[in-house]
Tab-separated table of C-alpha atoms and ligand atoms in Angstrom:
chain	number	residue	atom	x	y	z
A	18	MET	CA	-11.365	15.285	9.758
A	19	GLU	CA	-12.807	15.274	12.990
A	20	ASN	CA	-13.097	11.172	13.203
A	21	PHE	CA	-11.086	9.774	10.651
A	22	ASP	CA	-11.985	6.016	11.374
A	23	GLU	CA	-15.791	6.860	11.139
A	24	TRP	CA	-15.098	8.990	7.603
A	25	PHE	CA	-12.948	6.137	6.380
A	26	HIS	CA	-15.826	3.424	7.506
A	27	ASP	CA	-18.438	5.687	5.750
A	28	ILE	CA	-16.522	6.699	2.226
A	29	LEU	CA	-15.983	2.797	1.825
A	30	GLU	CA	-19.483	2.438	1.351
A	31	ASN	CA	-20.292	5.861	0.049
A	32	ALA	CA	-18.028	5.790	-2.829
A	33	ASN	CA	-18.792	2.096	-3.632
A	34	ILE	CA	-15.175	0.870	-2.963
A	35	THR	CA	-15.947	-1.989	-0.483
A	36	ASP	CA	-19.019	-3.536	1.421
A	37	SER	CA	-18.124	-5.207	4.719
A	38	ARG	CA	-21.461	-6.579	5.390
A	39	TYR	CA	-20.252	-10.145	3.854
A	40	PRO	CA	-20.872	-12.331	6.888
A	41	ILE	CA	-17.675	-13.282	8.036
A	42	LYS	CA	-15.529	-10.748	9.916
A	43	GLY	CA	-12.633	-9.254	8.195
A	44	MET	CA	-13.768	-10.399	4.929
A	45	ALA	CA	-15.205	-7.718	2.063
A	46	ILE	CA	-16.269	-7.383	-1.259
A	47	TRP	CA	-14.573	-5.160	-3.596
A	48	MET	CA	-17.189	-3.050	-5.348
A	49	PRO	CA	-16.946	-1.700	-8.907
A	50	TYR	CA	-15.437	1.626	-8.183
A	51	GLY	CA	-13.193	0.552	-5.861
A	52	PHE	CA	-12.201	-2.527	-7.994
A	53	GLN	CA	-11.036	-0.097	-10.598
A	54	ILE	CA	-8.965	1.808	-7.931
A	55	ARG	CA	-7.347	-1.542	-6.966
A	56	LYS	CA	-7.030	-2.251	-10.552
A	57	HIS	CA	-4.684	0.815	-11.601
A	58	THR	CA	-3.077	0.453	-8.116
A	59	MET	CA	-1.810	-2.998	-9.090
A	60	ASN	CA	-0.869	-2.038	-12.514
A	61	ILE	CA	1.511	0.413	-11.393
A	62	ILE	CA	3.203	-2.286	-8.924
A	63	LYS	CA	3.163	-4.950	-11.733
A	64	ASN	CA	4.785	-2.947	-14.209
A	65	LEU	CA	7.312	-1.575	-12.001
A	66	LEU	CA	8.224	-5.262	-10.839
A	67	ASP	CA	7.793	-6.939	-14.505
A	68	LYS	CA	10.917	-4.725	-15.532
A	69	ASP	CA	13.052	-7.299	-13.215
A	70	HIS	CA	11.161	-9.570	-11.804
A	71	GLU	CA	8.572	-12.567	-13.330
A	72	GLU	CA	4.995	-13.157	-12.222
A	73	VAL	CA	3.922	-16.728	-11.037
A	74	LEU	CA	1.020	-18.198	-9.359
A	75	PHE	CA	1.142	-20.639	-6.288
A	76	PRO	CA	-1.807	-22.860	-4.919
A	77	MET	CA	-3.479	-21.398	-1.953
A	78	LEU	CA	-2.926	-24.295	0.244
A	79	ILE	CA	0.088	-25.313	2.025
A	80	PRO	CA	0.721	-28.871	3.452
A	81	GLU	CA	1.004	-28.494	7.251
A	82	ALA	CA	4.413	-30.561	7.135
A	83	GLU	CA	5.832	-27.591	5.076
A	84	LEU	CA	4.240	-24.776	6.984
A	85	ALA	CA	5.734	-26.557	10.091
A	86	LYS	CA	9.159	-26.954	8.962
A	87	GLU	CA	10.659	-23.311	9.608
A	88	GLY	CA	10.389	-23.159	13.137
A	89	ILE	CA	10.603	-19.471	13.817
A	90	HIS	CA	8.142	-18.608	10.938
A	91	VAL	CA	5.631	-20.986	12.044
A	92	LYS	CA	5.777	-19.772	15.668
A	93	GLY	CA	5.184	-16.093	14.399
A	94	PHE	CA	2.062	-17.150	12.249
A	95	GLU	CA	0.410	-20.177	14.341
A	96	GLU	CA	-2.249	-18.141	16.126
A	97	GLU	CA	-3.273	-16.635	12.509
A	98	VAL	CA	-3.587	-19.791	10.472
A	99	TYR	CA	-6.815	-20.864	8.845
A	100	TRP	CA	-7.096	-24.651	8.235
A	101	VAL	CA	-8.580	-26.961	5.676
A	102	THR	CA	-9.460	-30.542	7.690
A	103	LYS	CA	-11.750	-31.817	5.676
A	104	GLY	CA	-12.344	-32.751	1.627
A	105	GLY	CA	-16.365	-33.208	1.514
A	106	GLN	CA	-16.866	-35.727	4.581
A	107	THR	CA	-13.600	-37.036	4.375
A	108	GLU	CA	-11.124	-35.982	7.194
A	109	LEU	CA	-7.739	-35.280	5.465
A	110	ASN	CA	-4.588	-37.001	6.423
A	111	GLU	CA	-2.667	-33.800	6.532
A	112	GLN	CA	-4.527	-30.815	7.385
A	113	LEU	CA	-3.830	-27.841	4.766
A	114	ALA	CA	-2.974	-24.466	5.582
A	115	LEU	CA	-4.778	-21.528	3.716
A	116	ARG	CA	-1.388	-19.457	2.877
A	117	PRO	CA	-0.998	-16.537	5.540
A	118	THR	CA	1.806	-15.845	3.147
A	119	SER	CA	3.875	-17.857	0.549
A	120	GLU	CA	7.232	-18.657	1.920
A	121	THR	CA	6.542	-22.405	2.742
A	122	ALA	CA	4.512	-22.917	-0.478
A	123	MET	CA	7.039	-21.503	-2.898
A	124	TYR	CA	10.508	-22.452	-0.951
A	125	PRO	CA	10.327	-26.275	-1.295
A	126	MET	CA	9.735	-25.667	-5.170
A	127	TYR	CA	12.609	-23.315	-5.202
A	128	ALA	CA	14.751	-26.244	-3.997
A	129	LEU	CA	13.787	-28.375	-6.880
A	130	TRP	CA	14.311	-25.260	-9.393
A	131	ILE	CA	17.736	-24.030	-8.133
A	132	ARG	CA	20.513	-26.476	-9.136
A	133	SER	CA	23.602	-24.184	-10.409
A	134	HIS	CA	24.477	-20.750	-10.008
A	135	ILE	CA	23.454	-20.509	-13.451
A	136	ASP	CA	19.933	-20.740	-12.222
A	137	LEU	CA	20.259	-17.534	-10.100
A	138	PRO	CA	18.920	-15.172	-9.205
A	139	ILE	CA	15.389	-16.099	-9.318
A	140	LYS	CA	13.046	-13.168	-8.854
A	141	TYR	CA	9.622	-13.969	-8.661
A	142	TYR	CA	6.388	-12.445	-7.269
A	143	GLN	CA	2.778	-12.946	-7.229
A	144	ILE	CA	-0.210	-11.305	-6.681
A	145	VAL	CA	-2.865	-13.125	-4.593
A	146	ASN	CA	-5.072	-13.541	-1.361
A	147	THR	CA	-3.771	-14.530	1.782
A	148	PHE	CA	-5.584	-15.482	5.106
A	149	ARG	CA	-4.608	-14.379	8.610
A	150	TYR	CA	-6.796	-14.818	11.523
A	151	GLU	CA	-6.056	-11.753	12.737
A	152	THR	CA	-6.941	-11.363	16.355
A	153	LYS	CA	-6.308	-7.481	16.467
A	154	HIS	CA	-9.484	-5.340	15.892
A	155	THR	CA	-10.122	-5.924	11.918
A	156	ARG	CA	-10.815	-2.957	9.785
A	157	PRO	CA	-11.608	-2.893	5.989
A	158	LEU	CA	-8.739	-2.854	3.955
A	159	ILE	CA	-6.461	-2.000	6.970
A	160	ARG	CA	-6.554	-5.054	8.970
A	161	VAL	CA	-8.449	-7.876	7.213
A	162	ARG	CA	-8.436	-11.553	7.501
A	163	GLU	CA	-8.544	-12.432	3.869
A	164	ILE	CA	-5.924	-9.980	2.109
A	165	THR	CA	-7.126	-10.123	-1.272
A	166	THR	CA	-4.426	-8.126	-2.700
A	167	PHE	CA	-0.994	-9.133	-1.615
A	168	LYS	CA	1.435	-8.528	-3.511
A	169	GLU	CA	4.480	-10.786	-2.532
A	170	ALA	CA	7.722	-10.803	-4.240
A	171	HIS	CA	10.410	-13.807	-3.331
A	172	THR	CA	14.100	-13.881	-4.506
A	173	ALA	CA	17.010	-15.901	-4.340
A	174	HIS	CA	20.631	-15.073	-4.686
A	175	ALA	CA	24.146	-16.562	-4.906
A	176	THR	CA	25.934	-14.098	-2.365
A	177	LYS	CA	24.732	-11.813	0.544
A	178	GLU	CA	25.793	-9.151	-0.951
A	179	GLU	CA	23.331	-9.670	-3.984
A	180	SER	CA	20.609	-10.188	-1.311
A	181	ASP	CA	21.505	-6.828	0.492
A	182	GLU	CA	21.388	-4.972	-3.123
A	183	GLN	CA	17.782	-6.788	-3.833
A	184	ILE	CA	16.694	-4.962	-0.549
A	185	GLN	CA	17.901	-1.882	-1.812
A	186	ASP	CA	16.143	-2.384	-5.253
A	187	PHE	CA	12.976	-3.191	-3.565
A	188	ILE	CA	13.268	0.226	-1.436
A	189	GLU	CA	13.626	1.939	-4.743
A	190	ILE	CA	10.588	-0.034	-6.347
A	191	TYR	CA	8.617	0.757	-3.396
A	192	LYS	CA	9.312	4.272	-3.457
A	193	THR	CA	8.560	4.717	-6.914
A	194	PHE	CA	5.003	2.935	-6.374
A	195	PHE	CA	4.303	5.239	-3.503
A	196	ASP	CA	5.530	8.242	-5.395
A	197	ASP	CA	3.220	7.680	-8.168
A	198	LEU	CA	0.347	7.235	-5.614
A	199	GLY	CA	1.354	10.752	-4.090
A	200	LEU	CA	1.874	8.942	-0.710
A	201	PRO	CA	4.683	9.822	1.724
A	202	TYR	CA	6.309	7.282	3.635
A	203	LEU	CA	8.778	6.703	6.728
A	204	ILE	CA	11.572	4.228	5.953
A	205	SER	CA	12.968	2.287	9.204
A	206	LYS	CA	14.446	-0.787	10.078
A	207	ARG	CA	12.333	-2.615	12.176
A	208	PRO	CA	13.606	-3.638	15.790
A	209	GLU	CA	14.663	-7.059	16.496
A	210	TRP	CA	11.304	-7.968	18.145
A	211	ASP	CA	9.368	-6.799	15.505
A	212	LYS	CA	10.881	-8.333	12.526
A	213	PHE	CA	9.267	-10.690	10.209
A	214	PRO	CA	9.243	-14.439	11.617
A	215	GLY	CA	12.392	-16.076	10.244
A	216	ALA	CA	14.153	-12.600	8.805
A	217	ASP	CA	17.618	-11.418	9.356
A	218	TYR	CA	15.983	-8.273	9.181
A	219	THR	CA	12.966	-5.920	8.269
A	220	MET	CA	12.866	-2.809	6.156
A	221	ALA	CA	9.326	-1.228	6.303
A	222	PHE	CA	7.641	1.657	5.023
A	223	ASP	CA	4.832	3.377	7.377
A	224	ILE	CA	2.511	6.151	6.379
A	225	ILE	CA	0.821	8.478	8.984
A	226	MET	CA	-3.197	8.518	8.587
A	227	PRO	CA	-5.196	11.628	9.313
A	228	ASN	CA	-5.423	10.489	12.893
A	229	GLY	CA	-1.748	10.244	13.376
A	230	LYS	CA	-1.722	6.741	13.816
A	231	THR	CA	0.661	4.836	11.507
A	232	LEU	CA	0.221	2.130	9.050
A	233	GLN	CA	2.858	-0.173	7.672
A	234	ILE	CA	2.382	-0.276	3.949
A	235	GLY	CA	5.120	-2.122	2.644
A	236	THR	CA	7.741	-4.505	4.137
A	237	ILE	CA	10.949	-5.877	2.923
A	238	HIS	CA	12.532	-8.837	4.389
A	239	ASN	CA	16.382	-10.332	4.248
A	240	LEU	CA	15.884	-13.852	5.219
A	241	GLY	CA	19.104	-14.498	5.028
A	242	GLN	CA	19.915	-18.440	4.769
A	243	THR	CA	17.450	-19.508	7.331
A	244	PHE	CA	14.741	-20.640	4.951
A	245	ALA	CA	17.417	-22.138	2.553
A	246	LYS	CA	18.694	-24.388	5.387
A	247	THR	CA	15.537	-25.467	6.410
A	248	PHE	CA	14.165	-26.045	2.795
A	249	ASP	CA	17.447	-27.184	1.675
A	250	ILE	CA	18.016	-24.501	-1.229
A	251	THR	CA	21.158	-25.205	-2.579
A	252	PHE	CA	23.221	-24.650	-5.773
A	253	GLU	CA	26.457	-25.560	-7.283
A	254	ASP	CA	28.630	-22.415	-7.213
A	255	LYS	CA	31.263	-21.731	-9.995
A	256	ASP	CA	34.066	-23.311	-7.640
A	257	GLY	CA	32.037	-26.390	-7.730
A	258	GLU	CA	31.034	-26.228	-3.938
A	259	HIS	CA	27.400	-26.687	-2.840
A	260	LYS	CA	26.265	-23.744	-1.025
A	261	TYR	CA	22.758	-22.080	0.237
A	262	VAL	CA	21.038	-19.470	-1.326
A	263	TYR	CA	20.317	-16.005	0.127
A	264	GLN	CA	16.685	-15.064	0.122
A	265	THR	CA	14.631	-11.990	0.234
A	266	CYS	CA	10.953	-11.400	0.113
A	267	ALA	CA	8.803	-7.901	0.112
A	268	GLY	CA	5.160	-7.407	0.550
A	269	VAL	CA	2.359	-4.651	-0.252
A	270	SER	CA	-1.030	-5.175	0.365
A	271	ASP	CA	-4.715	-3.873	0.340
A	272	ARG	CA	-3.374	-1.077	3.072
A	273	VAL	CA	-1.906	1.079	0.163
A	274	ILE	CA	-5.181	1.248	-1.252
A	275	ALA	CA	-6.445	2.279	2.285
A	276	SER	CA	-3.641	4.942	2.402
A	277	VAL	CA	-4.550	6.455	-0.727
A	278	ILE	CA	-8.134	7.002	0.294
A	279	GLY	CA	-7.402	8.080	3.802
A	280	VAL	CA	-4.534	10.118	3.088
A	281	HIS	CA	-5.449	12.296	0.359
A	282	GLY	CA	-9.307	12.376	1.339
A	283	GLU	CA	-11.196	15.015	2.944
A	284	GLU	CA	-14.520	15.965	4.450
A	285	LYS	CA	-16.265	16.150	1.053
A	286	GLY	CA	-14.953	12.525	-0.117
A	287	LEU	CA	-12.161	11.215	-1.742
A	288	ARG	CA	-9.212	13.130	-3.766
A	289	LEU	CA	-7.827	10.269	-6.059
A	290	PRO	CA	-4.206	10.708	-7.745
A	291	PRO	CA	-5.007	10.792	-11.431
A	292	LYS	CA	-2.867	7.512	-11.796
A	293	VAL	CA	-5.141	5.388	-9.858
A	294	SER	CA	-8.326	7.286	-10.695
A	295	PRO	CA	-11.124	5.272	-12.427
A	296	ASN	CA	-11.931	8.372	-14.402
A	297	GLN	CA	-9.537	11.078	-14.400
A	298	VAL	CA	-11.625	13.412	-16.043
A	299	THR	CA	-15.698	13.559	-15.613
A	300	ILE	CA	-17.552	15.703	-18.189
A	301	ILE	CA	-20.673	17.024	-16.628
A	302	PRO	CA	-23.374	18.179	-19.235
A	303	ILE	CA	-25.819	21.127	-18.068
A	304	ILE	CA	-28.569	20.079	-19.952
A	305	PHE	CA	-31.796	22.177	-20.499
A	306	LYS	CA	-34.638	21.404	-22.717
A	307	LYS	CA	-33.436	23.826	-25.385
A	308	GLY	CA	-30.105	22.925	-26.893
A	309	LYS	CA	-29.744	19.351	-24.917
A	310	GLU	CA	-28.674	17.540	-28.200
A	311	GLU	CA	-26.099	20.037	-28.940
A	312	VAL	CA	-24.666	20.054	-25.632
A	313	LEU	CA	-24.726	16.157	-25.082
A	314	GLY	CA	-22.828	16.216	-28.580
A	315	LYS	CA	-20.169	18.434	-27.484
A	316	CYS	CA	-19.677	16.516	-24.200
A	317	MET	CA	-18.975	13.537	-26.583
A	318	GLU	CA	-17.046	15.063	-28.777
A	319	VAL	CA	-14.490	16.267	-25.901
A	320	LYS	CA	-14.875	13.060	-24.363
A	321	GLU	CA	-13.432	10.942	-27.690
A	322	LEU	CA	-10.732	13.737	-28.023
A	323	LEU	CA	-9.690	13.132	-24.247
A	324	GLU	CA	-9.545	9.400	-24.480
A	325	SER	CA	-7.497	9.722	-27.837
A	326	LYS	CA	-4.847	11.483	-25.662
A	327	GLY	CA	-5.090	8.040	-23.339
A	328	LEU	CA	-7.303	10.192	-20.710
A	329	ARG	CA	-9.858	7.889	-18.526
A	330	VAL	CA	-12.730	9.847	-19.189
A	331	ASN	CA	-16.628	9.397	-18.332
A	332	MET	CA	-19.393	11.596	-19.172
A	333	ASP	CA	-22.072	11.939	-16.432
A	334	ASP	CA	-25.625	12.317	-18.584
A	335	ARG	CA	-28.065	10.809	-15.976
A	336	ASP	CA	-31.105	12.865	-15.619
A	337	ILE	CA	-30.563	14.470	-12.284
A	338	ARG	CA	-29.620	18.013	-11.111
A	339	PRO	CA	-26.178	19.083	-11.851
A	340	GLY	CA	-25.674	19.753	-8.310
A	341	LYS	CA	-25.806	16.219	-7.233
A	342	LYS	CA	-23.658	15.038	-10.092
A	343	PHE	CA	-20.771	17.632	-8.853
A	344	PHE	CA	-21.751	16.129	-5.212
A	345	ASP	CA	-21.434	12.850	-6.438
A	346	TRP	CA	-17.953	13.247	-7.987
A	347	GLU	CA	-16.453	15.472	-5.697
A	348	LEU	CA	-17.404	12.263	-3.297
A	349	LYS	CA	-15.804	9.944	-5.973
A	350	GLY	CA	-12.733	12.124	-6.179
A	351	THR	CA	-12.588	12.711	-9.994
A	352	PRO	CA	-9.341	14.554	-10.235
A	353	VAL	CA	-10.643	17.070	-13.092
A	354	LYS	CA	-14.307	17.946	-13.729
A	355	LEU	CA	-15.620	19.877	-17.016
A	356	GLU	CA	-18.897	21.292	-16.820
A	357	ILE	CA	-20.345	22.017	-20.680
A	358	GLY	CA	-23.646	24.040	-20.882
A	359	PRO	CA	-25.522	25.907	-23.644
A	360	ARG	CA	-24.300	29.045	-22.373
A	361	ASP	CA	-20.590	27.669	-22.490
A	362	LEU	CA	-21.245	26.279	-26.088
A	363	GLU	CA	-21.970	30.161	-27.296
A	364	ASN	CA	-18.659	30.924	-25.688
A	365	ASN	CA	-16.742	28.067	-26.908
A	366	ILE	CA	-15.593	27.420	-23.223
A	367	THR	CA	-16.033	24.627	-20.742
A	368	VAL	CA	-15.646	25.176	-16.984
A	369	ALA	CA	-12.910	22.879	-15.560
A	370	MET	CA	-12.686	22.406	-11.777
A	371	ARG	CA	-9.634	20.687	-10.088
A	372	ARG	CA	-10.531	18.286	-7.332
A	373	ASP	CA	-7.992	19.493	-5.063
A	374	GLU	CA	-8.737	23.359	-5.671
A	375	GLU	CA	-11.941	25.511	-5.240
A	376	GLU	CA	-11.124	27.534	-8.356
A	377	LYS	CA	-13.027	27.239	-11.644
A	378	ILE	CA	-11.169	27.607	-14.801
A	379	GLU	CA	-12.660	28.494	-18.185
A	380	LEU	CA	-10.960	26.763	-20.970
A	381	PRO	CA	-11.491	27.223	-24.509
A	382	LEU	CA	-12.850	24.457	-26.444
A	383	ASP	CA	-10.696	24.254	-29.314
A	384	ASP	CA	-7.172	22.667	-29.988
A	385	SER	CA	-5.659	23.570	-26.786
A	386	LEU	CA	-8.027	21.630	-24.821
A	387	ALA	CA	-6.435	18.432	-24.446
A	388	ASP	CA	-2.778	19.839	-23.237
A	389	ALA	CA	-4.860	21.990	-20.865
A	390	VAL	CA	-6.733	19.317	-19.135
A	391	MET	CA	-3.396	17.142	-19.082
A	392	ASP	CA	-1.857	19.821	-17.525
A	393	LEU	CA	-4.716	20.239	-14.920
A	394	ILE	CA	-4.456	16.350	-14.459
A	395	GLU	CA	-0.633	16.796	-13.677
A	396	LYS	CA	-0.862	19.582	-11.433
A	397	THR	CA	-3.395	17.593	-9.197
A	398	GLN	CA	-1.403	14.696	-9.012
A	399	GLU	CA	1.553	16.912	-7.896
A	400	ASN	CA	-0.160	19.076	-5.508
A	401	LEU	CA	-1.817	16.019	-3.944
A	402	SER	CA	1.732	14.448	-3.291
A	403	LYS	CA	3.207	17.568	-2.151
A	404	SER	CA	0.265	18.278	0.208
A	405	ALA	CA	0.647	14.748	1.725
A	406	TRP	CA	4.382	15.326	2.094
A	407	GLU	CA	3.958	18.587	3.880
A	408	PHE	CA	1.591	16.910	6.322
A	409	GLN	CA	4.149	14.299	6.844
A	410	LYS	CA	6.851	17.000	7.696
A	411	GLU	CA	4.716	18.649	10.149
A	412	HIS	CA	3.910	15.356	11.893
A	413	VAL	CA	6.999	14.167	12.709
A	414	LYS	CA	8.779	15.761	15.690
A	415	PHE	CA	12.058	15.129	17.437
A	416	THR	CA	12.516	15.276	21.174
A	417	GLU	CA	15.161	14.649	23.927
A	418	ASP	CA	12.768	14.154	26.469
A	419	LEU	CA	11.045	10.600	27.024
A	420	GLU	CA	8.392	12.272	28.985
A	421	GLU	CA	7.375	14.627	26.170
A	422	ILE	CA	6.677	11.565	23.786
A	423	PRO	CA	3.080	10.823	24.984
A	424	GLN	CA	1.982	14.531	24.684
A	425	LEU	CA	3.803	14.608	21.181
A	426	VAL	CA	2.194	11.304	20.238
A	427	GLU	CA	-1.541	11.678	21.459
A	428	ALA	CA	-1.310	15.288	19.458
A	429	GLY	CA	-1.023	13.350	16.159
A	430	ASN	CA	2.664	12.892	15.905
A	431	VAL	CA	5.527	10.361	15.021
A	432	VAL	CA	8.110	10.924	17.177
A	433	LYS	CA	12.070	10.778	16.586
A	434	PHE	CA	14.684	10.429	19.556
A	435	ARG	CA	17.923	8.812	19.639
A	436	TRP	CA	18.498	5.537	21.212
A	437	CYS	CA	21.279	3.440	22.065
A	438	GLY	CA	19.872	0.269	20.303
A	439	ASP	CA	19.895	-1.789	23.362
A	440	GLU	CA	16.803	-4.144	23.257
A	441	GLU	CA	15.819	-4.014	26.899
A	442	ILE	CA	16.181	-0.388	26.929
A	443	GLY	CA	13.998	-0.265	23.644
A	444	LYS	CA	11.279	-2.194	25.256
A	445	GLN	CA	11.230	-0.125	28.533
A	446	ILE	CA	10.760	2.835	26.192
A	447	GLU	CA	7.853	0.985	24.519
A	448	GLU	CA	6.475	0.163	27.840
A	449	LYS	CA	6.890	3.384	29.472
A	450	THR	CA	5.230	5.418	26.921
A	451	GLY	CA	2.636	2.599	25.560
A	452	TYR	CA	3.609	3.165	21.786
A	453	ASP	CA	5.490	0.985	19.576
A	454	ILE	CA	8.891	1.529	17.946
A	455	LEU	CA	8.627	1.653	14.443
A	456	GLY	CA	12.178	1.021	13.724
A	457	ILE	CA	15.724	2.833	13.136
A	458	GLN	CA	15.928	5.848	10.432
A	459	GLU	CA	19.803	6.059	10.480
A	460	GLU	CA	22.946	5.484	12.518
A	461	ILE	CA	24.048	8.810	14.333
A	462	SER	CA	27.263	9.268	16.062
A	463	GLU	CA	26.405	11.903	18.597
A	464	GLY	CA	24.230	12.640	21.517
A	465	LYS	CA	22.575	10.454	24.172
A	466	CYS	CA	20.032	7.607	24.330
A	467	ILE	CA	17.031	9.147	25.280
A	468	ALA	CA	16.340	6.432	28.083
A	469	SER	CA	19.837	5.427	29.527
A	470	ASP	CA	23.084	6.822	29.849
A	471	ASN	CA	24.424	5.241	26.726
A	472	ASP	CA	25.718	6.874	23.829
A	473	ALA	CA	22.927	7.346	21.202
A	474	LYS	CA	23.620	4.824	17.903
A	475	TYR	CA	20.128	5.449	16.177
A	476	MET	CA	17.765	8.139	15.015
A	477	THR	CA	14.350	6.268	15.851
A	478	LEU	CA	10.599	6.609	15.171
A	479	ILE	CA	7.849	5.952	17.711
A	480	ALA	CA	4.364	6.203	17.066
A	481	LYS	CA	0.898	4.929	17.906
A	482	THR	CA	0.059	2.497	15.030
A	483	TYR	CA	-2.541	0.741	13.321
B	5	PR8	C1	5.289	-11.105	4.448
B	5	PR8	N1	6.290	-12.422	2.965
B	5	PR8	O1	4.146	-11.735	4.552
B	5	PR8	P1	4.376	-9.013	6.049
B	5	PR8	N2	-4.196	-6.803	6.532
B	5	PR8	C2	-3.747	-6.092	5.179
B	5	PR8	N3	-2.621	-5.864	5.359
B	5	PR8	C3	-1.864	-6.643	5.924
B	5	PR8	C4	-2.242	-7.355	6.775
B	5	PR8	C5	-3.765	-7.478	7.129
B	5	PR8	N4	-4.127	-8.352	8.056
B	5	PR8	N5	-1.023	-8.162	7.499
B	5	PR8	C6	-0.109	-7.387	6.574
B	5	PR8	N6	-0.256	-6.926	5.786
B	5	PR8	C7	6.611	-11.185	3.561
B	5	PR8	C8	6.632	-10.526	2.568
B	5	PR8	C9	5.800	-12.532	1.839
B	5	PR8	C10	5.891	-10.825	1.379
B	5	PR8	C11	0.578	-6.280	5.057
B	5	PR8	O2	5.499	-10.151	4.954
B	5	PR8	O3	3.648	-10.150	7.062
B	5	PR8	C12	1.511	-5.178	5.711
B	5	PR8	O4	1.180	-3.614	4.732
B	5	PR8	O5	5.345	-7.992	6.606
B	5	PR8	C13	2.790	-5.631	5.373
B	5	PR8	O6	3.711	-4.665	5.187
B	5	PR8	C14	2.660	-6.625	4.437
B	5	PR8	O7	0.951	-6.657	4.214
B	5	PR8	C15	3.537	-7.927	3.922
B	5	PR8	O8	2.927	-8.574	5.225
């Protein structure tokens, strides 16, 4: 892809995903096709969370006094908050924040709900819109001012151990989520200076976009007892003592959908993983005047057969050239296309084509059809994931030479290096190279730091970020 940002911008419009012409910067409309991709994506994360979490829905407005209570948190967000100051013509006594995230909306309520150890753990989540007056360059789905699809989970636990386990649980949930979307990821612990405002530590999932820039697609924060102390969230433990809870929170956003589009897409258009594609199969009747009814009848029969197996199927019977239909469904990334024309009917076959491969395959129009199509769909899902992981593997490069980092990053790579963990040295590395340290991948016990005489402690990632 020559110019990814341009491609991305165009595909959103051409594939009917979002329309960014809404007259407020950083806010866009979800168009019908995009809305469906979003719906299927959200259903995956919802189903994963529903096993062990409960869905709730909080108000969008937060009183200033609550937002301001947690000093570090509010400092992290103060430049990004939208304020509601009036109700009609009346100045409000207290201005109200449009939630940039919901810690300060939820935790005062957690303080009311949690009384005893039997009330714990609490594991709630909501999928809502949040607002952040982003000052960096806004981009549709990637950096928006109204995050329309903000999945935020908030948990409270009796012990630190449980909260650390919860972090691991979230990591597993997100892995499964991204695996279902065929998305590769890099997991790292953010450096101290880049953790969530108010968190003890932040674990992040990043993905490498086709232009080599990384995008943070999910974060998991261990909040320790910071918010518990601010909002007085205590419980009576088994030993009769009153203690503060330990908390975690985790979020993903519209960026996940941006990644599905960006990572799998190619020049000709989207390539959607079957699990989230609005249509998993698109049937294209090849219509001539003669035999039109038979062809359409057969297409409908195949559609019903595949739908009865639980597949999402559409039939494009628009009165336009088949070539145009192929072009359109290639652009929209349908995983499998089936073509049926009069000659196919005579031979009792359909011509199938996977979106991720050029090859056309003839499938018999008999009892074996549904299984054969299911097989193509599964292979598409697997193959998209495999090539995305391969791309990532090829684009993570290790170096022991600080000077080499810019050259590697500019060539579209994320760079891995050894670091001593010292904050000053870390910031110097960022300053010298001009890139951001994503975080620590793992602890190590050999080698020297790339930028000092210290022993190395961590395998660390650095990249050009969105
Ligand atoms: C939290 N509190 O808020 P987080 N546009 C699109 N996506 C975004 C944007 C934006 N402007 N800003 C952030 N994200 C915690 C966890 C409740 C849930 C996405 O965490 O500030 C990023 O992918 O790290 C980020 O990882 C996620 O939202 C959560 O935001």
